[in-house]
Amino acid sequence: QVQLVESGGGLVQAGNSLTLSCTASTRTFSRYSMGWYRQAPGNQREWVASIYPGGTVNYAGSVEGRFSISRDYRKNTVYLQMNSLKPEDTAVYYCKLVQSATDYWGQGTQVTVSS
């Protein structure tokens, strides 16, 4: 089975930056699409960014121009670089790996942005 572990969350002041990481256990990491999602208390989980095997990336409109998704094949790790953070970015951030018909999720990492 695939295991995903997120890290890098924390408390940051609005306008500052933070980088999240997600490490996957699978040895075929490079074959799969990866994504970042977030969920605030009482809200639905929303898509933030995705990166595909060919290197293509996509972002939600709310983070376009501020966030950047990338990956390190050697370390089986996907990153989410978050710049110009806003209080509305506060949420638990989750990493997702898509393998065939199954979605695998990490445990989440908390990001809190103060005013």
Short mmCIF file of the C-alpha atoms (twelve columns), coordinates in Angstrom:
data_MODEL
# 
_entry.id   MODEL 
# 
loop_
_atom_site.group_PDB 
_atom_site.id 
_atom_site.type_symbol 
_atom_site.label_atom_id 
_atom_site.label_alt_id 
_atom_site.label_comp_id 
_atom_site.label_asym_id 
_atom_site.label_seq_id 
_atom_site.Cartn_x 
_atom_site.Cartn_y 
_atom_site.Cartn_z 
_atom_site.pdbx_PDB_model_num 
ATOM 1   C CA . GLN A 1   0.000   0.000  0.000   1 
ATOM 2   C CA . VAL A 2   0.995   3.605  -0.527  1 
ATOM 3   C CA . GLN A 3   1.839   5.777  2.457   1 
ATOM 4   C CA . LEU A 4   2.047   9.570  2.325   1 
ATOM 5   C CA . VAL A 5   3.500   11.751 5.062   1 
ATOM 6   C CA . GLU A 6   3.123   15.543 5.077   1 
ATOM 7   C CA . SER A 7   5.255   17.959 7.054   1 
ATOM 8   C CA . GLY A 8   6.182   21.627 7.203   1 
ATOM 9   C CA . GLY A 9   3.002   23.170 8.580   1 
ATOM 10  C CA . GLY A 10  3.008   25.779 11.298  1 
ATOM 11  C CA . LEU A 11  2.017   29.274 12.379  1 
ATOM 12  C CA . VAL A 12  2.992   32.160 10.130  1 
ATOM 13  C CA . GLN A 13  2.121   35.843 9.851   1 
ATOM 14  C CA . ALA A 14  0.163   37.057 6.833   1 
ATOM 15  C CA . GLY A 15  2.432   37.971 3.944   1 
ATOM 16  C CA . ASN A 16  5.116   35.457 4.873   1 
ATOM 17  C CA . SER A 17  6.005   32.119 3.265   1 
ATOM 18  C CA . LEU A 18  5.908   28.451 4.170   1 
ATOM 19  C CA . THR A 19  6.866   25.254 2.344   1 
ATOM 20  C CA . LEU A 20  5.082   21.937 2.823   1 
ATOM 21  C CA . SER A 21  6.470   18.547 1.871   1 
ATOM 22  C CA . CYS A 22  4.884   15.175 1.157   1 
ATOM 23  C CA . THR A 23  6.950   12.002 1.006   1 
ATOM 24  C CA . ALA A 24  5.562   8.868  -0.661  1 
ATOM 25  C CA . SER A 25  6.491   5.258  0.093   1 
ATOM 26  C CA . THR A 26  5.895   3.891  -3.424  1 
ATOM 27  C CA . ARG A 27  8.886   3.037  -5.598  1 
ATOM 28  C CA . THR A 28  6.965   4.114  -8.722  1 
ATOM 29  C CA . PHE A 29  6.370   7.621  -7.416  1 
ATOM 30  C CA . SER A 30  7.197   9.264  -10.745 1 
ATOM 31  C CA . ARG A 31  4.333   7.468  -12.546 1 
ATOM 32  C CA . TYR A 32  1.547   9.058  -10.528 1 
ATOM 33  C CA . SER A 33  -0.248  12.367 -10.367 1 
ATOM 34  C CA . MET A 34  0.092   14.180 -7.068  1 
ATOM 35  C CA . GLY A 35  -1.981  16.933 -5.547  1 
ATOM 36  C CA . TRP A 36  -2.409  19.211 -2.576  1 
ATOM 37  C CA . TYR A 37  -5.785  19.856 -0.960  1 
ATOM 38  C CA . ARG A 38  -6.852  21.819 2.088   1 
ATOM 39  C CA . GLN A 39  -9.725  21.785 4.541   1 
ATOM 40  C CA . ALA A 40  -10.725 24.394 7.107   1 
ATOM 41  C CA . PRO A 41  -13.042 23.485 10.024  1 
ATOM 42  C CA . GLY A 42  -16.638 23.199 8.818   1 
ATOM 43  C CA . ASN A 43  -15.644 23.467 5.166   1 
ATOM 44  C CA . GLN A 44  -15.389 21.008 2.310   1 
ATOM 45  C CA . ARG A 45  -11.962 19.816 1.307   1 
ATOM 46  C CA . GLU A 46  -10.819 21.881 -1.662  1 
ATOM 47  C CA . TRP A 47  -8.240  21.256 -4.341  1 
ATOM 48  C CA . VAL A 48  -5.189  23.521 -4.284  1 
ATOM 49  C CA . ALA A 49  -2.625  22.266 -6.817  1 
ATOM 50  C CA . SER A 50  -1.629  19.234 -8.896  1 
ATOM 51  C CA . ILE A 51  1.474   17.963 -10.640 1 
ATOM 52  C CA . TYR A 52  1.418   15.235 -13.305 1 
ATOM 53  C CA . PRO A 53  3.951   12.624 -14.514 1 
ATOM 54  C CA . GLY A 54  4.882   14.748 -17.523 1 
ATOM 55  C CA . GLY A 55  5.610   17.750 -15.319 1 
ATOM 56  C CA . THR A 56  2.457   19.749 -16.002 1 
ATOM 57  C CA . VAL A 57  1.099   21.700 -13.036 1 
ATOM 58  C CA . ASN A 58  -2.271  23.278 -12.234 1 
ATOM 59  C CA . TYR A 59  -3.478  25.606 -9.493  1 
ATOM 60  C CA . ALA A 60  -6.744  26.710 -7.977  1 
ATOM 61  C CA . GLY A 61  -7.622  30.315 -8.740  1 
ATOM 62  C CA . SER A 62  -7.364  31.268 -5.078  1 
ATOM 63  C CA . VAL A 63  -3.649  30.386 -4.955  1 
ATOM 64  C CA . GLU A 64  -2.563  31.066 -8.547  1 
ATOM 65  C CA . GLY A 65  0.569   33.191 -8.577  1 
ATOM 66  C CA . ARG A 66  1.256   32.638 -4.881  1 
ATOM 67  C CA . PHE A 67  1.752   28.873 -4.523  1 
ATOM 68  C CA . SER A 68  4.069   26.559 -6.430  1 
ATOM 69  C CA . ILE A 69  4.026   22.745 -6.573  1 
ATOM 70  C CA . SER A 70  7.173   20.773 -7.410  1 
ATOM 71  C CA . ARG A 71  8.741   17.358 -6.853  1 
ATOM 72  C CA . ASP A 72  12.061  15.709 -6.110  1 
ATOM 73  C CA . TYR A 73  12.175  12.284 -7.770  1 
ATOM 74  C CA . ARG A 74  15.240  11.177 -5.849  1 
ATOM 75  C CA . LYS A 75  13.543  11.786 -2.502  1 
ATOM 76  C CA . ASN A 76  10.006  10.714 -3.560  1 
ATOM 77  C CA . THR A 77  8.798   14.064 -2.284  1 
ATOM 78  C CA . VAL A 78  6.314   16.664 -3.506  1 
ATOM 79  C CA . TYR A 79  6.486   20.235 -2.234  1 
ATOM 80  C CA . LEU A 80  4.034   23.086 -1.964  1 
ATOM 81  C CA . GLN A 81  5.754   26.459 -1.760  1 
ATOM 82  C CA . MET A 82  3.331   29.000 -0.329  1 
ATOM 83  C CA . ASN A 83  4.105   32.695 -0.643  1 
ATOM 84  C CA . SER A 84  2.178   35.827 0.325   1 
ATOM 85  C CA . LEU A 85  0.061   33.825 2.733   1 
ATOM 86  C CA . LYS A 86  -3.349  35.151 3.749   1 
ATOM 87  C CA . PRO A 87  -5.518  34.343 6.798   1 
ATOM 88  C CA . GLU A 88  -7.955  32.574 4.447   1 
ATOM 89  C CA . ASP A 89  -5.188  30.078 3.623   1 
ATOM 90  C CA . THR A 90  -5.531  28.696 7.160   1 
ATOM 91  C CA . ALA A 91  -6.440  25.001 6.918   1 
ATOM 92  C CA . VAL A 92  -5.182  21.465 7.244   1 
ATOM 93  C CA . TYR A 93  -3.257  20.675 4.076   1 
ATOM 94  C CA . TYR A 94  -3.374  17.162 2.633   1 
ATOM 95  C CA . CYS A 95  -1.261  15.421 0.031   1 
ATOM 96  C CA . LYS A 96  -2.929  13.045 -2.458  1 
ATOM 97  C CA . LEU A 97  -1.556  10.395 -4.793  1 
ATOM 98  C CA . VAL A 98  -3.736  8.907  -7.543  1 
ATOM 99  C CA . GLN A 99  -3.024  5.271  -8.385  1 
ATOM 100 C CA . SER A 100 -5.459  3.694  -10.858 1 
ATOM 101 C CA . ALA A 101 -8.924  3.993  -9.286  1 
ATOM 102 C CA . THR A 102 -7.633  4.666  -5.772  1 
ATOM 103 C CA . ASP A 103 -6.848  7.955  -4.055  1 
ATOM 104 C CA . TYR A 104 -4.261  7.854  -1.282  1 
ATOM 105 C CA . TRP A 105 -4.144  10.604 1.332   1 
ATOM 106 C CA . GLY A 106 -1.634  11.732 3.894   1 
ATOM 107 C CA . GLN A 107 -2.528  12.579 7.494   1 
ATOM 108 C CA . GLY A 108 -2.475  16.322 6.912   1 
ATOM 109 C CA . THR A 109 -0.414  19.194 8.269   1 
ATOM 110 C CA . GLN A 110 -1.868  22.319 9.902   1 
ATOM 111 C CA . VAL A 111 -1.158  25.745 8.433   1 
ATOM 112 C CA . THR A 112 -2.298  28.766 10.437  1 
ATOM 113 C CA . VAL A 113 -1.910  32.289 9.068   1 
ATOM 114 C CA . SER A 114 -2.361  35.144 11.520  1 
ATOM 115 C CA . SER A 115 -3.606  38.612 10.587  1 
# 
